[in-house]
Amino acid sequence: MEGADLRIVSAVILLAVAGFAFFMARAVLVAASSGMYLKLRGVRARGTCVGSVPGRYGSGVAVRFEDLAGTTRTASVYGWNGTLLPETGEPVEIVYSRRNPRNADRWPVRTQNAVGNVLYLSLCGLVIGALGAGAFWVAVLAAWSAF
């Protein structure tokens, strides 16, 4: 490969790495905001278990509840790791988002693992972003010196 072709290939690779870092940071923000929003500003409600729901990382339950407007809603609630799922008809304490009542979690909201994961993913995003930005800067300097 010639020098110009190598610079183009490296610029494309670095652009892909920078894009990956951007989407990683976006995923971290979404994950953090969802759990923390429910914990800080969610609305607590008492609902009724209407059945079980299979999930990607475990089973959950479908909970029917009334929101602040009096509308009856159904939400899938997960997070019963290591404990028994409620039976159909049992009361369930949940917390839901005012913005999107289908976004619900059981009360109390568990954020210990979420905080650790957010910190880990943030660090990974920063490292990958810094590597991508540094490599892009090196490629720009190499291209600039070729002229």
PDB file of C-alpha atoms in Angstrom:
ATOM      1  CA  MET A   1       0.000   0.000   0.000  1.00  0.00           C
ATOM      2  CA  GLU A   2       1.106   3.497  -0.679  1.00  0.00           C
ATOM      3  CA  GLY A   3       1.262   6.137   2.018  1.00  0.00           C
ATOM      4  CA  ALA A   4      -1.954   7.883   0.902  1.00  0.00           C
ATOM      5  CA  ASP A   5      -3.925   4.614   0.825  1.00  0.00           C
ATOM      6  CA  LEU A   6      -2.656   3.663   4.264  1.00  0.00           C
ATOM      7  CA  ARG A   7      -3.726   7.039   5.660  1.00  0.00           C
ATOM      8  CA  ILE A   8      -7.217   6.656   4.185  1.00  0.00           C
ATOM      9  CA  VAL A   9      -7.617   3.144   5.607  1.00  0.00           C
ATOM     10  CA  SER A  10      -6.362   4.227   9.022  1.00  0.00           C
ATOM     11  CA  ALA A  11      -8.681   7.265   8.993  1.00  0.00           C
ATOM     12  CA  VAL A  12     -11.686   5.042   8.217  1.00  0.00           C
ATOM     13  CA  ILE A  13     -10.734   2.610  10.999  1.00  0.00           C
ATOM     14  CA  LEU A  14     -10.258   5.448  13.466  1.00  0.00           C
ATOM     15  CA  LEU A  15     -13.577   6.972  12.474  1.00  0.00           C
ATOM     16  CA  ALA A  16     -15.235   3.605  13.168  1.00  0.00           C
ATOM     17  CA  VAL A  17     -13.539   3.414  16.590  1.00  0.00           C
ATOM     18  CA  ALA A  18     -14.664   6.956  17.433  1.00  0.00           C
ATOM     19  CA  GLY A  19     -18.219   6.093  16.347  1.00  0.00           C
ATOM     20  CA  PHE A  20     -18.167   2.999  18.543  1.00  0.00           C
ATOM     21  CA  ALA A  21     -17.045   5.105  21.503  1.00  0.00           C
ATOM     22  CA  PHE A  22     -19.889   7.565  20.854  1.00  0.00           C
ATOM     23  CA  PHE A  23     -22.537   4.833  20.793  1.00  0.00           C
ATOM     24  CA  MET A  24     -21.000   3.204  23.873  1.00  0.00           C
ATOM     25  CA  ALA A  25     -21.273   6.499  25.755  1.00  0.00           C
ATOM     26  CA  ARG A  26     -24.884   6.860  24.591  1.00  0.00           C
ATOM     27  CA  ALA A  27     -25.720   3.354  25.844  1.00  0.00           C
ATOM     28  CA  VAL A  28     -24.149   4.160  29.210  1.00  0.00           C
ATOM     29  CA  LEU A  29     -26.210   7.333  29.563  1.00  0.00           C
ATOM     30  CA  VAL A  30     -29.439   5.543  28.669  1.00  0.00           C
ATOM     31  CA  ALA A  31     -28.743   2.709  31.124  1.00  0.00           C
ATOM     32  CA  ALA A  32     -27.840   5.093  33.921  1.00  0.00           C
ATOM     33  CA  SER A  33     -30.716   7.472  33.361  1.00  0.00           C
ATOM     34  CA  SER A  34     -33.374   4.752  33.286  1.00  0.00           C
ATOM     35  CA  GLY A  35     -32.586   3.185  36.671  1.00  0.00           C
ATOM     36  CA  MET A  36     -31.650   6.417  38.407  1.00  0.00           C
ATOM     37  CA  TYR A  37     -34.698   8.255  37.031  1.00  0.00           C
ATOM     38  CA  LEU A  38     -37.002   5.602  38.439  1.00  0.00           C
ATOM     39  CA  LYS A  39     -35.229   5.661  41.786  1.00  0.00           C
ATOM     40  CA  LEU A  40     -35.268   9.459  42.113  1.00  0.00           C
ATOM     41  CA  ARG A  41     -38.429  10.567  40.303  1.00  0.00           C
ATOM     42  CA  GLY A  42     -40.485   7.464  39.734  1.00  0.00           C
ATOM     43  CA  VAL A  43     -44.025   7.096  41.005  1.00  0.00           C
ATOM     44  CA  ARG A  44     -44.697   4.266  43.425  1.00  0.00           C
ATOM     45  CA  ALA A  45     -47.784   2.179  42.870  1.00  0.00           C
ATOM     46  CA  ARG A  46     -49.298  -1.053  44.055  1.00  0.00           C
ATOM     47  CA  GLY A  47     -50.270  -3.384  41.265  1.00  0.00           C
ATOM     48  CA  THR A  48     -51.441  -6.928  40.817  1.00  0.00           C
ATOM     49  CA  CYS A  49     -49.462  -9.722  39.201  1.00  0.00           C
ATOM     50  CA  VAL A  50     -51.384 -10.939  36.138  1.00  0.00           C
ATOM     51  CA  GLY A  51     -48.900 -13.537  34.897  1.00  0.00           C
ATOM     52  CA  SER A  52     -45.284 -14.360  34.212  1.00  0.00           C
ATOM     53  CA  VAL A  53     -43.214 -12.974  31.350  1.00  0.00           C
ATOM     54  CA  PRO A  54     -40.148 -14.679  29.876  1.00  0.00           C
ATOM     55  CA  GLY A  55     -37.130 -12.425  29.599  1.00  0.00           C
ATOM     56  CA  ARG A  56     -33.705 -12.461  28.074  1.00  0.00           C
ATOM     57  CA  TYR A  57     -31.904 -12.581  31.423  1.00  0.00           C
ATOM     58  CA  GLY A  58     -34.553 -14.166  33.588  1.00  0.00           C
ATOM     59  CA  SER A  59     -38.258 -14.283  34.179  1.00  0.00           C
ATOM     60  CA  GLY A  60     -40.437 -11.391  35.148  1.00  0.00           C
ATOM     61  CA  VAL A  61     -44.079 -10.714  35.814  1.00  0.00           C
ATOM     62  CA  ALA A  62     -46.753  -8.688  34.110  1.00  0.00           C
ATOM     63  CA  VAL A  63     -48.164  -6.194  36.598  1.00  0.00           C
ATOM     64  CA  ARG A  64     -51.466  -4.361  36.155  1.00  0.00           C
ATOM     65  CA  PHE A  65     -51.666  -1.021  37.988  1.00  0.00           C
ATOM     66  CA  GLU A  66     -53.299   2.407  37.849  1.00  0.00           C
ATOM     67  CA  ASP A  67     -51.191   5.467  37.049  1.00  0.00           C
ATOM     68  CA  LEU A  68     -51.759   8.960  38.487  1.00  0.00           C
ATOM     69  CA  ALA A  69     -54.333   9.736  35.784  1.00  0.00           C
ATOM     70  CA  GLY A  70     -56.375   6.681  36.782  1.00  0.00           C
ATOM     71  CA  THR A  71     -55.563   4.765  33.598  1.00  0.00           C
ATOM     72  CA  THR A  72     -55.117   1.028  34.052  1.00  0.00           C
ATOM     73  CA  ARG A  73     -51.782  -0.059  32.611  1.00  0.00           C
ATOM     74  CA  THR A  74     -49.791  -3.261  32.333  1.00  0.00           C
ATOM     75  CA  ALA A  75     -46.005  -3.341  32.563  1.00  0.00           C
ATOM     76  CA  SER A  76     -43.414  -6.107  32.492  1.00  0.00           C
ATOM     77  CA  VAL A  77     -41.327  -6.032  35.652  1.00  0.00           C
ATOM     78  CA  TYR A  78     -38.091  -8.010  36.027  1.00  0.00           C
ATOM     79  CA  GLY A  79     -35.450  -8.343  38.716  1.00  0.00           C
ATOM     80  CA  TRP A  80     -36.506 -11.192  40.948  1.00  0.00           C
ATOM     81  CA  ASN A  81     -33.054 -12.764  40.848  1.00  0.00           C
ATOM     82  CA  GLY A  82     -32.741 -15.350  43.585  1.00  0.00           C
ATOM     83  CA  THR A  83     -36.268 -14.844  44.870  1.00  0.00           C
ATOM     84  CA  LEU A  84     -39.577 -16.424  43.977  1.00  0.00           C
ATOM     85  CA  LEU A  85     -41.790 -14.683  41.468  1.00  0.00           C
ATOM     86  CA  PRO A  86     -45.119 -13.438  42.785  1.00  0.00           C
ATOM     87  CA  GLU A  87     -48.093 -15.652  42.012  1.00  0.00           C
ATOM     88  CA  THR A  88     -50.920 -14.464  39.786  1.00  0.00           C
ATOM     89  CA  GLY A  89     -53.221 -12.226  41.824  1.00  0.00           C
ATOM     90  CA  GLU A  90     -50.619 -11.249  44.438  1.00  0.00           C
ATOM     91  CA  PRO A  91     -49.989  -7.542  45.109  1.00  0.00           C
ATOM     92  CA  VAL A  92     -46.703  -6.139  43.794  1.00  0.00           C
ATOM     93  CA  GLU A  93     -45.035  -2.855  44.764  1.00  0.00           C
ATOM     94  CA  ILE A  94     -43.632  -1.107  41.688  1.00  0.00           C
ATOM     95  CA  VAL A  95     -42.238   2.237  40.643  1.00  0.00           C
ATOM     96  CA  TYR A  96     -42.943   3.621  37.167  1.00  0.00           C
ATOM     97  CA  SER A  97     -41.880   6.566  35.049  1.00  0.00           C
ATOM     98  CA  ARG A  98     -44.231   9.536  34.720  1.00  0.00           C
ATOM     99  CA  ARG A  99     -43.001  10.043  31.149  1.00  0.00           C
ATOM    100  CA  ASN A 100     -43.578   6.426  30.119  1.00  0.00           C
ATOM    101  CA  PRO A 101     -45.658   4.371  32.561  1.00  0.00           C
ATOM    102  CA  ARG A 102     -44.718   1.140  30.740  1.00  0.00           C
ATOM    103  CA  ASN A 103     -41.174   1.703  32.055  1.00  0.00           C
ATOM    104  CA  ALA A 104     -41.533   0.121  35.477  1.00  0.00           C
ATOM    105  CA  ASP A 105     -39.419  -1.745  37.997  1.00  0.00           C
ATOM    106  CA  ARG A 106     -40.129  -3.421  41.287  1.00  0.00           C
ATOM    107  CA  TRP A 107     -39.794  -1.376  44.455  1.00  0.00           C
ATOM    108  CA  PRO A 108     -37.193  -0.812  45.845  1.00  0.00           C
ATOM    109  CA  VAL A 109     -35.174  -0.106  42.708  1.00  0.00           C
ATOM    110  CA  ARG A 110     -31.838  -1.909  42.758  1.00  0.00           C
ATOM    111  CA  THR A 111     -29.080   0.280  41.315  1.00  0.00           C
ATOM    112  CA  GLN A 112     -25.971  -1.188  42.960  1.00  0.00           C
ATOM    113  CA  ASN A 113     -25.063  -3.333  39.944  1.00  0.00           C
ATOM    114  CA  ALA A 114     -26.208  -0.659  37.523  1.00  0.00           C
ATOM    115  CA  VAL A 115     -23.861   1.928  39.028  1.00  0.00           C
ATOM    116  CA  GLY A 116     -20.885  -0.440  38.781  1.00  0.00           C
ATOM    117  CA  ASN A 117     -21.730  -1.304  35.194  1.00  0.00           C
ATOM    118  CA  VAL A 118     -22.180   2.344  34.271  1.00  0.00           C
ATOM    119  CA  LEU A 119     -18.793   3.229  35.753  1.00  0.00           C
ATOM    120  CA  TYR A 120     -17.129   0.316  33.969  1.00  0.00           C
ATOM    121  CA  LEU A 121     -18.727   1.139  30.615  1.00  0.00           C
ATOM    122  CA  SER A 122     -17.920   4.834  31.046  1.00  0.00           C
ATOM    123  CA  LEU A 123     -14.275   4.007  31.620  1.00  0.00           C
ATOM    124  CA  CYS A 124     -14.223   1.723  28.575  1.00  0.00           C
ATOM    125  CA  GLY A 125     -15.884   4.414  26.463  1.00  0.00           C
ATOM    126  CA  LEU A 126     -13.382   7.029  27.608  1.00  0.00           C
ATOM    127  CA  VAL A 127     -10.402   4.773  26.905  1.00  0.00           C
ATOM    128  CA  ILE A 128     -11.665   3.786  23.464  1.00  0.00           C
ATOM    129  CA  GLY A 129     -12.572   7.391  22.676  1.00  0.00           C
ATOM    130  CA  ALA A 130      -9.166   8.650  23.805  1.00  0.00           C
ATOM    131  CA  LEU A 131      -7.390   5.994  21.752  1.00  0.00           C
ATOM    132  CA  GLY A 132      -9.507   6.828  18.717  1.00  0.00           C
ATOM    133  CA  ALA A 133      -8.949  10.575  19.110  1.00  0.00           C
ATOM    134  CA  GLY A 134      -5.200  10.119  19.621  1.00  0.00           C
ATOM    135  CA  ALA A 135      -4.865   7.824  16.631  1.00  0.00           C
ATOM    136  CA  PHE A 136      -6.936  10.203  14.513  1.00  0.00           C
ATOM    137  CA  TRP A 137      -4.653  13.072  15.536  1.00  0.00           C
ATOM    138  CA  VAL A 138      -1.595  11.022  14.564  1.00  0.00           C
ATOM    139  CA  ALA A 139      -3.190  10.279  11.176  1.00  0.00           C
ATOM    140  CA  VAL A 140      -3.968  13.981  10.646  1.00  0.00           C
ATOM    141  CA  LEU A 141      -0.379  14.937  11.497  1.00  0.00           C
ATOM    142  CA  ALA A 142       0.948  12.257   9.138  1.00  0.00           C
ATOM    143  CA  ALA A 143      -1.327  13.453   6.341  1.00  0.00           C
ATOM    144  CA  TRP A 144      -0.395  17.085   7.009  1.00  0.00           C
ATOM    145  CA  SER A 145       3.325  16.348   6.890  1.00  0.00           C
ATOM    146  CA  ALA A 146       2.901  14.520   3.550  1.00  0.00           C
ATOM    147  CA  PHE A 147       1.873  17.773   1.887  1.00  0.00           C
TER     148      PHE A 147
END
